[in-house]
Coordinates of C-alpha atoms and ligand atoms in Angstrom, one line a residue:
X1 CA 120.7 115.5 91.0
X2 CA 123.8 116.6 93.3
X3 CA 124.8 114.1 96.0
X4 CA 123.9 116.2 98.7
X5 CA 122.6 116.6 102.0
X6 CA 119.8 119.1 100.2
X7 CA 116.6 117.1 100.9
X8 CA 114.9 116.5 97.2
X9 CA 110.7 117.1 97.0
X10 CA 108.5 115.4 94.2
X11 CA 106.9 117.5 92.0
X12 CA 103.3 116.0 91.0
X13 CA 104.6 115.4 87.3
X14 CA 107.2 112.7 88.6
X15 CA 110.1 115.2 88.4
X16 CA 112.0 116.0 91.6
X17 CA 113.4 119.4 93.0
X18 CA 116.1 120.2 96.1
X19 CA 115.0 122.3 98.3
X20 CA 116.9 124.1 98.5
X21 CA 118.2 126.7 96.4
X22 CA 119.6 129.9 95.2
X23 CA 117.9 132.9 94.2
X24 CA 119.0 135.6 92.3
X25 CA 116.4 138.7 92.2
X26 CA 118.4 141.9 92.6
X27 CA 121.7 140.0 91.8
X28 CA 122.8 142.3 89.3
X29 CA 124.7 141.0 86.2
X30 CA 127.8 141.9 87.3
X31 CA 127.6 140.1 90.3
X32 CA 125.6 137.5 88.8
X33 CA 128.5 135.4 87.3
X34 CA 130.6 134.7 90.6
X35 CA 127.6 134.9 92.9
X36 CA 126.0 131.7 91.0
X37 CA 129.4 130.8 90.8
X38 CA 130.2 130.5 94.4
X39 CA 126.7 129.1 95.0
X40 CA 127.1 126.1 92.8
X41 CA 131.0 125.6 94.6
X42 CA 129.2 125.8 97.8
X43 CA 126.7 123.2 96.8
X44 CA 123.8 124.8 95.8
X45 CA 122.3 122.7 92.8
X46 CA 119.3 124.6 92.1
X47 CA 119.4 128.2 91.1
X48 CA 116.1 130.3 90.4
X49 CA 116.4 133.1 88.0
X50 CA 113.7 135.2 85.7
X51 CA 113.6 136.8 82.7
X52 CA 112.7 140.3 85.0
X53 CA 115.7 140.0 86.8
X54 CA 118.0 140.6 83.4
X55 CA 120.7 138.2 84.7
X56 CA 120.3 134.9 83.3
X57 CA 123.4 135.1 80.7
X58 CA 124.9 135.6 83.9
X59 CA 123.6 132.4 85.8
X60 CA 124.1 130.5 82.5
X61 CA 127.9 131.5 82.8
X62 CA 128.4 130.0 86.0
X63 CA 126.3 126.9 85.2
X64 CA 128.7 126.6 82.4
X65 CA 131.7 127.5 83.8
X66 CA 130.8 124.8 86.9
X67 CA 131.7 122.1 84.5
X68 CA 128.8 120.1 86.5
X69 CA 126.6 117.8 84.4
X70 CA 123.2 119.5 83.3
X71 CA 121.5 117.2 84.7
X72 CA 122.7 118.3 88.4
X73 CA 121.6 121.8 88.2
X74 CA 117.8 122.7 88.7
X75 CA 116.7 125.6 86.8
X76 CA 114.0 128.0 87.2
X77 CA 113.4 130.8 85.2
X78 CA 110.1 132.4 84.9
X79 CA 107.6 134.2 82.2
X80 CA 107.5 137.9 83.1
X81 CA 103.9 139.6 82.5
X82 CA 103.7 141.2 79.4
X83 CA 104.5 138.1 77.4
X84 CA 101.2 136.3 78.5
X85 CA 100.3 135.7 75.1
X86 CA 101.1 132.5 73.3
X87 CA 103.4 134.3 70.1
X88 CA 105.2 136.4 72.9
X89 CA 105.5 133.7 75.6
X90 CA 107.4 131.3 72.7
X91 CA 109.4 134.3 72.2
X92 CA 110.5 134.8 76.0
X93 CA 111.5 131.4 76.6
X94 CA 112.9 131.2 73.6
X95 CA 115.6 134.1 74.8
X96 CA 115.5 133.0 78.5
X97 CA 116.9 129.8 76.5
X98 CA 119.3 131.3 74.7
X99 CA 120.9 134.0 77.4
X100 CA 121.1 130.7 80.0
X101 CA 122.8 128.8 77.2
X102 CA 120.4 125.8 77.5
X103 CA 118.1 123.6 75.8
X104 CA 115.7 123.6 78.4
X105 CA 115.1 124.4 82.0
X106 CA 114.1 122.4 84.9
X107 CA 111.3 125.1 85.8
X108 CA 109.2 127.4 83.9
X109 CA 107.3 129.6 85.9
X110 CA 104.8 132.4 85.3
X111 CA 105.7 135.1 87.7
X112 CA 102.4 136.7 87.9
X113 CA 99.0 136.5 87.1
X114 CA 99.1 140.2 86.8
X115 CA 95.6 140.6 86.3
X116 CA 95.1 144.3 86.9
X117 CA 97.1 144.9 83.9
X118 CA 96.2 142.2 81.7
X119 CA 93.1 140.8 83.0
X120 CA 92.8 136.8 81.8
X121 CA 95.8 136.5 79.7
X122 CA 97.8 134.3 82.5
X123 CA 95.0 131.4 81.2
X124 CA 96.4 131.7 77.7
X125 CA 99.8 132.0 79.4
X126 CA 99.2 128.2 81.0
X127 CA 98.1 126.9 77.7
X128 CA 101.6 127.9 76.0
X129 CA 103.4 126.7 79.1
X130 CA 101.9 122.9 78.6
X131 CA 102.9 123.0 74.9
X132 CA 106.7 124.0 75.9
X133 CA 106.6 121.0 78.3
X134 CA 105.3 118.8 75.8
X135 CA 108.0 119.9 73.6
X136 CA 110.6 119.6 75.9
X137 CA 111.5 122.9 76.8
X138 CA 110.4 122.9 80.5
X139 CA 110.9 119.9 81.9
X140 CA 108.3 120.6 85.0
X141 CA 105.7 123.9 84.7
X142 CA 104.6 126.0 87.4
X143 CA 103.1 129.5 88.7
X144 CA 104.1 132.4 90.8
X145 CA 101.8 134.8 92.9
X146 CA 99.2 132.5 92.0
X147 CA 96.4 133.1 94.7
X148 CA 93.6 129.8 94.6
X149 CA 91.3 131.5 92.6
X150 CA 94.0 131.9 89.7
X151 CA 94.7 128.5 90.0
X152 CA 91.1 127.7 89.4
X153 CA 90.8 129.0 86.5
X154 CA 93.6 127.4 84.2
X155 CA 92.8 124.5 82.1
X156 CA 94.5 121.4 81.2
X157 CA 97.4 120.1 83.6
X158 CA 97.4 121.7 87.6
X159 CA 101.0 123.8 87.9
X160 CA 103.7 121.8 90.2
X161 CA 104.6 124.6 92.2
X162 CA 103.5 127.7 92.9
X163 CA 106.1 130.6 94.0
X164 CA 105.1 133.3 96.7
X165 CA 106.1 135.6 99.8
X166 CA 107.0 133.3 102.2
X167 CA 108.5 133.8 105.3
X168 CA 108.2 133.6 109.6
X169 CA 106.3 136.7 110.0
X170 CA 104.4 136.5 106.5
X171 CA 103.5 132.8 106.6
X172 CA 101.1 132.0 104.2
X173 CA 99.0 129.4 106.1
X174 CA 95.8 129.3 104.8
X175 CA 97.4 129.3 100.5
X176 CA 99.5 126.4 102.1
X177 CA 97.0 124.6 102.9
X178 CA 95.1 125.3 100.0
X179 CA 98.1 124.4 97.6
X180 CA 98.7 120.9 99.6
X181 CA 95.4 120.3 99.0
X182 CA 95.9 120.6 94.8
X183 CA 99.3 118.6 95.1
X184 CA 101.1 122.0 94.2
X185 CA 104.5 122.3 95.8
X186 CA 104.7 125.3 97.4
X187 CA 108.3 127.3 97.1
X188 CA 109.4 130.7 99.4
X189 CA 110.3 133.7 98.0
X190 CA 111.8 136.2 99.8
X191 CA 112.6 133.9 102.8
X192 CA 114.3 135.9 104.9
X193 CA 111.9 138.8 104.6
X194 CA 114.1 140.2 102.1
X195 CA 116.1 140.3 106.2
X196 CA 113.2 141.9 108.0
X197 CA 112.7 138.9 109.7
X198 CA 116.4 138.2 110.3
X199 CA 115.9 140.6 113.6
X200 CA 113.1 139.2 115.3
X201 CA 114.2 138.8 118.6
X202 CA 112.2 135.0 119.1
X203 CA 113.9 134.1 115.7
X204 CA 117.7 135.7 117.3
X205 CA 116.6 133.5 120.9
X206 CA 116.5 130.5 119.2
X207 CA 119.2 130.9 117.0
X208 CA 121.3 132.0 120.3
X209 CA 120.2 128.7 121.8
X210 CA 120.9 126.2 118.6
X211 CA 124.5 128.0 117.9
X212 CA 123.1 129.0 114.2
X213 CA 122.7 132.0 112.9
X214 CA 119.0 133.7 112.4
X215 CA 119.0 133.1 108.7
X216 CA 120.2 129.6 109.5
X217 CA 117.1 129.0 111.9
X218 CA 114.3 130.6 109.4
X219 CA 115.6 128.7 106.3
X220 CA 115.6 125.6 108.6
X221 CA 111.8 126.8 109.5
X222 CA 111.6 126.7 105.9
X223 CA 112.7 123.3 105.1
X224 CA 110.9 121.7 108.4
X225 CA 107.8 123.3 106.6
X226 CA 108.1 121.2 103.7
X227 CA 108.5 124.4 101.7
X228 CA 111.4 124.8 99.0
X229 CA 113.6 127.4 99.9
X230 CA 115.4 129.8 97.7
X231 CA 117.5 132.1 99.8
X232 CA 119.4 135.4 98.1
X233 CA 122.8 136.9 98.5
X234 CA 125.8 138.2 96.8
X235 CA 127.9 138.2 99.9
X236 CA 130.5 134.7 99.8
X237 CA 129.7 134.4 103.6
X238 CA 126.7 134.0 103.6
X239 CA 125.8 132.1 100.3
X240 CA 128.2 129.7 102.6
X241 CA 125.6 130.1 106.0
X242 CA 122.8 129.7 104.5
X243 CA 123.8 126.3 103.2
X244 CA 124.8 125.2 106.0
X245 CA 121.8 124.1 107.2
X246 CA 121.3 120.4 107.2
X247 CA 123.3 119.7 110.3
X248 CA 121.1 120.6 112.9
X249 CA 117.2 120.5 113.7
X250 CA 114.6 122.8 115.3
X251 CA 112.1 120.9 117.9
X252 CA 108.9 120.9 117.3
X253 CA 108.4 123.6 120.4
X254 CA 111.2 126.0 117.7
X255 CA 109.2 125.5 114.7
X256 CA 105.6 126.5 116.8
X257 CA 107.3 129.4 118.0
X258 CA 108.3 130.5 114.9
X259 CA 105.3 129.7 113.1
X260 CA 103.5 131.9 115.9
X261 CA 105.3 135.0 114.5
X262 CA 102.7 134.9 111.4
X263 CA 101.7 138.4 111.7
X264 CA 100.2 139.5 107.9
X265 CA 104.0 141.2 107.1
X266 CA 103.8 141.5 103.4
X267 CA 106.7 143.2 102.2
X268 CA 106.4 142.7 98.3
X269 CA 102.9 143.2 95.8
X270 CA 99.8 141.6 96.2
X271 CA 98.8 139.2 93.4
X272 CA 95.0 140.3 94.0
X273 CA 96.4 144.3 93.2
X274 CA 99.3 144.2 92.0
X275 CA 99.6 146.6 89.0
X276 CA 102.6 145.4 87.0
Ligands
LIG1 N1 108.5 135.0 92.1 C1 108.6 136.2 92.6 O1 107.8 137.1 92.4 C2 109.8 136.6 93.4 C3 109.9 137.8 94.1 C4 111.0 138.0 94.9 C5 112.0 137.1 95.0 N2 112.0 135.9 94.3 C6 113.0 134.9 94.3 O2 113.3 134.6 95.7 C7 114.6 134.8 96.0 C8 114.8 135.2 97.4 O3 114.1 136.4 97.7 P1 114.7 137.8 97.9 O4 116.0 137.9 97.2 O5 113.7 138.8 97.7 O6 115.0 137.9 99.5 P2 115.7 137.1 100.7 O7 116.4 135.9 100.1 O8 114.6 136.9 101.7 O9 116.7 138.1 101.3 C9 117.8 138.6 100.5 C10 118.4 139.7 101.4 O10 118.9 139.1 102.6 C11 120.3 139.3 102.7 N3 120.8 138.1 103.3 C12 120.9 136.9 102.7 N4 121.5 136.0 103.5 C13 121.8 136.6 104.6 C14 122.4 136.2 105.8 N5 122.8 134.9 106.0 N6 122.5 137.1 106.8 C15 122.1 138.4 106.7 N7 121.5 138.8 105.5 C16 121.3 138.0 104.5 C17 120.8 139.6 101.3 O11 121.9 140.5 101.4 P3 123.2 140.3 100.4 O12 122.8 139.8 99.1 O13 123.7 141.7 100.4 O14 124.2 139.4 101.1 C18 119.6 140.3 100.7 O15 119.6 141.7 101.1 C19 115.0 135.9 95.0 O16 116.4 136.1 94.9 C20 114.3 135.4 93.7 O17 115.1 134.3 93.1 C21 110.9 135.6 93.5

Protein backbone atom coordinates (compact mmCIF):
# COMPACT_ATOMS: atom_id res chain seq x y z
CA UNK A 1 0.00 0.00 0.00
CA UNK A 2 0.68 3.95 -0.43
CA UNK A 3 3.37 5.38 1.92
CA UNK A 4 1.15 7.41 3.81
CA UNK A 5 0.24 8.86 6.92
CA UNK A 6 -3.42 6.93 6.27
CA UNK A 7 -3.29 4.44 9.31
CA UNK A 8 -3.74 0.73 7.71
CA UNK A 9 -6.33 -1.87 9.72
CA UNK A 10 -6.12 -5.74 9.42
CA UNK A 11 -8.72 -7.45 8.00
CA UNK A 12 -9.31 -10.93 9.75
CA UNK A 13 -8.24 -12.79 6.46
CA UNK A 14 -4.52 -11.38 6.79
CA UNK A 15 -5.19 -8.67 4.17
CA UNK A 16 -4.87 -4.96 5.21
CA UNK A 17 -7.07 -1.85 4.40
CA UNK A 18 -6.31 2.31 4.99
CA UNK A 19 -8.69 3.81 6.60
CA UNK A 20 -9.23 5.92 5.06
CA UNK A 21 -10.88 6.44 1.96
CA UNK A 22 -12.95 7.78 -0.82
CA UNK A 23 -16.34 7.25 -1.52
CA UNK A 24 -18.17 7.77 -4.46
CA UNK A 25 -22.19 7.30 -4.03
CA UNK A 26 -23.86 10.10 -5.89
CA UNK A 27 -20.64 10.91 -7.81
CA UNK A 28 -22.06 10.95 -11.07
CA UNK A 29 -20.05 9.66 -14.05
CA UNK A 30 -19.24 12.71 -15.33
CA UNK A 31 -17.72 13.75 -12.31
CA UNK A 32 -16.48 10.46 -11.50
CA UNK A 33 -13.21 10.57 -13.60
CA UNK A 34 -11.55 13.79 -12.10
CA UNK A 35 -13.17 13.44 -8.73
CA UNK A 36 -11.28 9.89 -8.28
CA UNK A 37 -8.80 11.60 -10.04
CA UNK A 38 -8.04 14.35 -7.62
CA UNK A 39 -8.64 11.93 -4.74
CA UNK A 40 -5.86 9.59 -5.66
CA UNK A 41 -3.44 13.05 -6.40
CA UNK A 42 -4.42 14.00 -2.98
CA UNK A 43 -3.50 10.74 -1.56
CA UNK A 44 -6.42 8.87 -1.08
CA UNK A 45 -5.35 5.07 -1.87
CA UNK A 46 -8.59 3.46 -1.25
CA UNK A 47 -11.58 4.31 -3.27
CA UNK A 48 -15.10 2.53 -2.52
CA UNK A 49 -17.46 2.28 -5.43
CA UNK A 50 -20.60 -0.11 -6.29
CA UNK A 51 -22.11 -1.49 -9.03
CA UNK A 52 -25.51 0.83 -7.86
CA UNK A 53 -23.71 3.77 -8.14
CA UNK A 54 -23.15 3.33 -12.22
CA UNK A 55 -19.74 4.89 -12.03
CA UNK A 56 -17.06 2.38 -11.81
CA UNK A 57 -15.75 2.79 -15.56
CA UNK A 58 -15.35 6.15 -14.21
CA UNK A 59 -13.22 5.19 -10.96
CA UNK A 60 -11.38 2.60 -13.17
CA UNK A 61 -10.33 5.65 -15.44
CA UNK A 62 -8.72 7.49 -12.86
CA UNK A 63 -7.08 4.39 -11.20
CA UNK A 64 -5.73 4.01 -14.60
CA UNK A 65 -4.88 7.19 -15.58
CA UNK A 66 -2.97 7.51 -11.84
CA UNK A 67 -0.23 5.51 -13.30
CA UNK A 68 0.06 4.11 -9.54
CA UNK A 69 0.83 0.43 -9.12
CA UNK A 70 -2.35 -1.79 -8.59
CA UNK A 71 -1.19 -2.91 -5.80
CA UNK A 72 -1.46 0.76 -4.01
CA UNK A 73 -5.04 1.28 -4.61
CA UNK A 74 -7.79 -0.46 -2.37
CA UNK A 75 -10.83 -1.25 -4.16
CA UNK A 76 -14.30 -1.79 -3.10
CA UNK A 77 -17.03 -2.42 -5.14
CA UNK A 78 -20.05 -4.07 -3.98
CA UNK A 79 -22.99 -6.73 -5.15
CA UNK A 80 -26.22 -4.77 -5.60
CA UNK A 81 -29.46 -6.79 -4.59
CA UNK A 82 -31.07 -8.32 -7.29
CA UNK A 83 -28.02 -10.31 -8.33
CA UNK A 84 -28.12 -12.43 -5.05
CA UNK A 85 -28.17 -15.51 -6.84
CA UNK A 86 -24.98 -17.42 -7.67
CA UNK A 87 -25.41 -17.36 -11.97
CA UNK A 88 -26.25 -13.48 -11.48
CA UNK A 89 -23.77 -12.57 -8.80
CA UNK A 90 -20.78 -14.26 -11.27
CA UNK A 91 -22.30 -12.09 -13.81
CA UNK A 92 -22.11 -8.72 -11.70
CA UNK A 93 -18.75 -8.99 -10.72
CA UNK A 94 -17.87 -10.12 -13.81
CA UNK A 95 -18.97 -6.44 -15.34
CA UNK A 96 -18.01 -4.58 -12.10
CA UNK A 97 -14.57 -6.21 -13.32
CA UNK A 98 -14.65 -5.23 -16.62
CA UNK A 99 -16.12 -1.43 -16.31
CA UNK A 100 -13.12 -0.82 -13.41
CA UNK A 101 -10.68 -2.37 -15.82
CA UNK A 102 -9.35 -4.86 -13.39
CA UNK A 103 -8.61 -8.34 -12.57
CA UNK A 104 -9.84 -8.25 -9.27
CA UNK A 105 -10.71 -5.92 -6.44
CA UNK A 106 -9.47 -5.39 -3.06
CA UNK A 107 -13.15 -5.60 -1.64
CA UNK A 108 -16.31 -7.29 -2.58
CA UNK A 109 -19.14 -6.34 -0.73
CA UNK A 110 -22.79 -7.24 -0.58
CA UNK A 111 -24.60 -4.01 -0.21
CA UNK A 112 -27.64 -5.36 1.27
CA UNK A 113 -29.23 -8.18 2.77
CA UNK A 114 -32.40 -6.79 1.23
CA UNK A 115 -34.47 -9.25 2.79
CA UNK A 116 -37.92 -7.70 2.27
CA UNK A 117 -37.47 -8.16 -1.32
CA UNK A 118 -35.65 -11.26 -1.52
CA UNK A 119 -35.99 -12.91 1.61
CA UNK A 120 -32.80 -15.47 2.18
CA UNK A 121 -30.98 -15.10 -1.04
CA UNK A 122 -27.97 -12.82 0.60
CA UNK A 123 -27.03 -16.60 2.20
CA UNK A 124 -26.61 -17.95 -1.36
CA UNK A 125 -25.10 -14.47 -2.06
CA UNK A 126 -22.08 -15.34 0.65
CA UNK A 127 -21.60 -18.72 -0.83
CA UNK A 128 -20.75 -17.15 -4.48
CA UNK A 129 -18.74 -14.48 -2.71
CA UNK A 130 -16.16 -17.20 -1.00
CA UNK A 131 -15.85 -19.04 -4.44
CA UNK A 132 -14.84 -15.50 -6.17
CA UNK A 133 -12.17 -15.16 -3.28
CA UNK A 134 -11.08 -18.50 -3.73
CA UNK A 135 -10.66 -17.71 -7.33
CA UNK A 136 -9.05 -14.73 -7.00
CA UNK A 137 -11.38 -12.22 -7.86
CA UNK A 138 -11.87 -10.50 -4.45
CA UNK A 139 -9.04 -10.48 -2.71
CA UNK A 140 -10.82 -9.86 0.85
CA UNK A 141 -15.06 -10.41 1.11
CA UNK A 142 -17.29 -8.54 3.06
CA UNK A 143 -21.08 -7.25 3.86
CA UNK A 144 -23.01 -4.07 3.95
CA UNK A 145 -26.25 -3.18 6.06
CA UNK A 146 -25.61 -6.36 7.58
CA UNK A 147 -27.51 -6.20 11.07
CA UNK A 148 -26.04 -9.38 13.64
CA UNK A 149 -28.72 -11.53 12.93
CA UNK A 150 -27.78 -11.54 8.98
CA UNK A 151 -24.51 -12.20 9.97
CA UNK A 152 -25.63 -15.18 11.79
CA UNK A 153 -26.93 -16.77 9.33
CA UNK A 154 -24.19 -17.18 6.50
CA UNK A 155 -22.18 -20.15 6.28
CA UNK A 156 -18.64 -20.96 5.68
CA UNK A 157 -15.98 -18.02 6.26
CA UNK A 158 -17.29 -14.75 8.76
CA UNK A 159 -17.25 -11.41 6.24
CA UNK A 160 -14.16 -8.92 7.06
CA UNK A 161 -16.06 -5.94 7.14
CA UNK A 162 -19.25 -4.93 7.34
CA UNK A 163 -20.39 -1.46 5.81
CA UNK A 164 -23.12 0.78 7.52
CA UNK A 165 -24.58 4.34 8.54
CA UNK A 166 -22.09 5.54 10.63
CA UNK A 167 -21.72 8.79 11.86
CA UNK A 168 -21.58 11.33 15.36
CA UNK A 169 -25.22 11.63 15.78
CA UNK A 170 -26.11 8.01 14.35
CA UNK A 171 -23.39 6.02 16.07
CA UNK A 172 -23.96 2.56 15.92
CA UNK A 173 -22.73 1.46 19.35
CA UNK A 174 -24.29 -1.57 20.26
CA UNK A 175 -23.61 -3.24 16.09
CA UNK A 176 -19.93 -2.04 16.98
CA UNK A 177 -19.71 -3.83 19.64
CA UNK A 178 -21.31 -6.70 18.29
CA UNK A 179 -19.06 -6.69 15.10
CA UNK A 180 -15.66 -6.41 17.33
CA UNK A 181 -16.87 -9.07 18.96
CA UNK A 182 -16.98 -11.40 15.41
CA UNK A 183 -13.50 -9.88 14.37
CA UNK A 184 -15.58 -7.92 11.49
CA UNK A 185 -14.05 -4.62 10.68
CA UNK A 186 -16.49 -2.18 10.81
CA UNK A 187 -16.35 0.68 7.96
CA UNK A 188 -18.65 4.29 7.98
CA UNK A 189 -20.87 5.11 5.37
CA UNK A 190 -22.15 8.24 5.08
CA UNK A 191 -19.77 9.85 7.66
CA UNK A 192 -20.57 13.05 7.64
CA UNK A 193 -24.26 12.46 7.88
CA UNK A 194 -24.38 12.88 4.29
CA UNK A 195 -23.41 16.82 6.21
CA UNK A 196 -26.20 16.81 8.66
CA UNK A 197 -23.85 16.40 11.24
CA UNK A 198 -21.37 18.95 9.79
CA UNK A 199 -23.57 21.70 11.80
CA UNK A 200 -23.78 20.45 15.18
CA UNK A 201 -22.81 23.11 17.18
CA UNK A 202 -20.56 20.66 19.83
CA UNK A 203 -18.93 19.20 16.62
CA UNK A 204 -18.36 23.35 15.15
CA UNK A 205 -17.03 24.08 19.18
CA UNK A 206 -14.49 21.69 18.94
CA UNK A 207 -13.48 22.17 15.59
CA UNK A 208 -13.29 26.17 16.55
CA UNK A 209 -11.03 25.06 19.35
CA UNK A 210 -8.60 22.49 17.34
CA UNK A 211 -8.30 25.05 14.19
CA UNK A 212 -9.93 22.11 11.86
CA UNK A 213 -12.77 22.22 10.10
CA UNK A 214 -16.14 20.19 11.34
CA UNK A 215 -15.69 17.44 8.71
CA UNK A 216 -12.04 17.42 9.71
CA UNK A 217 -13.04 16.75 13.52
CA UNK A 218 -15.85 13.92 12.71
CA UNK A 219 -13.65 11.98 10.31
CA UNK A 220 -10.96 12.27 12.99
CA UNK A 221 -13.87 10.86 15.45
CA UNK A 222 -14.02 8.39 12.84
CA UNK A 223 -10.53 7.15 12.73
CA UNK A 224 -9.98 7.53 16.82
CA UNK A 225 -13.01 5.07 16.67
CA UNK A 226 -11.14 2.51 14.99
CA UNK A 227 -13.63 2.74 12.22
CA UNK A 228 -12.60 2.97 8.42
CA UNK A 229 -13.66 5.98 6.98
CA UNK A 230 -14.85 6.68 3.55
CA UNK A 231 -15.74 10.30 3.22
CA UNK A 232 -17.69 11.73 -0.30
CA UNK A 233 -17.22 14.75 -2.35
CA UNK A 234 -16.86 16.19 -5.79
CA UNK A 235 -15.71 19.49 -4.60
CA UNK A 236 -11.39 19.68 -5.08
CA UNK A 237 -11.40 21.60 -1.61
CA UNK A 238 -12.62 19.46 0.16
CA UNK A 239 -11.54 15.94 -1.20
CA UNK A 240 -8.19 18.06 -0.02
CA UNK A 241 -9.81 18.78 3.82
CA UNK A 242 -10.87 15.86 4.50
CA UNK A 243 -7.48 14.29 3.97
CA UNK A 244 -5.99 16.32 5.85
CA UNK A 245 -6.48 14.79 8.88
CA UNK A 246 -3.62 12.99 10.29
CA UNK A 247 -1.90 16.02 11.73
CA UNK A 248 -3.79 16.66 14.67
CA UNK A 249 -5.66 14.58 17.54
CA UNK A 250 -8.92 14.96 19.52
CA UNK A 251 -8.54 14.23 23.51
CA UNK A 252 -10.15 11.82 24.90
CA UNK A 253 -12.63 14.56 26.63
CA UNK A 254 -13.41 15.54 22.28
CA UNK A 255 -13.98 12.05 21.34
CA UNK A 256 -16.65 11.53 24.67
CA UNK A 257 -18.31 14.55 23.62
CA UNK A 258 -18.77 13.58 20.35
CA UNK A 259 -19.61 10.20 21.01
CA UNK A 260 -22.38 11.74 23.40
CA UNK A 261 -24.15 13.16 20.35
CA UNK A 262 -25.47 9.52 19.47
CA UNK A 263 -28.99 10.38 19.15
CA UNK A 264 -30.77 7.43 16.82
CA UNK A 265 -30.32 10.00 13.50
CA UNK A 266 -30.76 7.61 10.73
CA UNK A 267 -30.77 9.32 7.63
CA UNK A 268 -30.56 6.37 5.02
CA UNK A 269 -32.81 2.71 4.91
CA UNK A 270 -33.04 0.36 7.53
CA UNK A 271 -31.50 -3.15 6.73
CA UNK A 272 -34.38 -4.68 9.01
CA UNK A 273 -37.15 -2.73 6.36
CA UNK A 274 -35.61 -1.70 3.74
CA UNK A 275 -37.54 -2.52 0.63
CA UNK A 276 -35.10 -2.38 -2.29
N1 LIG B 1 -23.02 0.65 1.56
C1 LIG B 1 -23.99 1.53 1.45
O1 LIG B 1 -25.19 1.20 1.48
C2 LIG B 1 -23.64 2.97 1.29
C3 LIG B 1 -24.63 3.95 1.38
C4 LIG B 1 -24.27 5.28 1.25
C5 LIG B 1 -22.95 5.60 1.04
N2 LIG B 1 -21.99 4.63 0.93
C6 LIG B 1 -20.55 4.94 0.68
O2 LIG B 1 -20.14 5.87 1.68
C7 LIG B 1 -19.64 7.04 1.03
C8 LIG B 1 -19.87 8.28 1.88
O3 LIG B 1 -21.24 8.45 2.17
P1 LIG B 1 -22.15 9.59 1.51
O4 LIG B 1 -21.58 9.96 0.21
O5 LIG B 1 -23.55 9.14 1.57
O6 LIG B 1 -22.08 10.79 2.54
P2 LIG B 1 -20.97 11.68 3.29
O7 LIG B 1 -19.59 11.32 2.85
O8 LIG B 1 -21.30 11.61 4.74
O9 LIG B 1 -21.35 13.13 2.81
C9 LIG B 1 -21.20 13.56 1.50
C10 LIG B 1 -21.80 14.96 1.43
O10 LIG B 1 -21.06 15.85 2.27
C11 LIG B 1 -20.50 16.89 1.48
N3 LIG B 1 -19.13 17.11 1.99
C12 LIG B 1 -18.07 16.29 1.87
N4 LIG B 1 -16.99 16.81 2.47
C13 LIG B 1 -17.37 18.01 2.97
C14 LIG B 1 -16.69 19.02 3.67
N5 LIG B 1 -15.39 18.92 3.98
N6 LIG B 1 -17.39 20.14 4.04
C15 LIG B 1 -18.70 20.26 3.74
N7 LIG B 1 -19.41 19.32 3.06
C16 LIG B 1 -18.74 18.21 2.68
C17 LIG B 1 -20.51 16.41 0.05
O11 LIG B 1 -20.66 17.50 -0.85
P3 LIG B 1 -19.92 17.64 -2.27
O12 LIG B 1 -19.74 16.27 -2.85
O13 LIG B 1 -20.87 18.51 -3.04
O14 LIG B 1 -18.61 18.34 -1.99
C18 LIG B 1 -21.75 15.53 0.04
O15 LIG B 1 -22.92 16.32 -0.10
C19 LIG B 1 -20.42 7.05 -0.28
O16 LIG B 1 -19.92 7.96 -1.21
C20 LIG B 1 -20.32 5.61 -0.67
O17 LIG B 1 -19.05 5.30 -1.19
C21 LIG B 1 -22.33 3.32 1.06
Amino acid sequence: MADTLVPQIWLADGHRIAQLGFGTFKVPPAQAEASVSEALRVGYRHIDTAALYENEREVGAAIAASGLPRDQIFVTTKLWNDDHKPDRARMAINASLEKLGLDHVDLYLIHWPSTVLYGDSYIDAWNAMQEFKREGLATSIGVSNFNPEHIGRLDGETPVVNQVELHPTFAQVALRADMARRGIVVESWSPLGRGADLDNPVIAGIAQSVGRTTAQVIIRWHLQSGIVVIPKSVTPERIAENFAVTDFELTDDQMKAIDALDCGNRIGGDPATADF
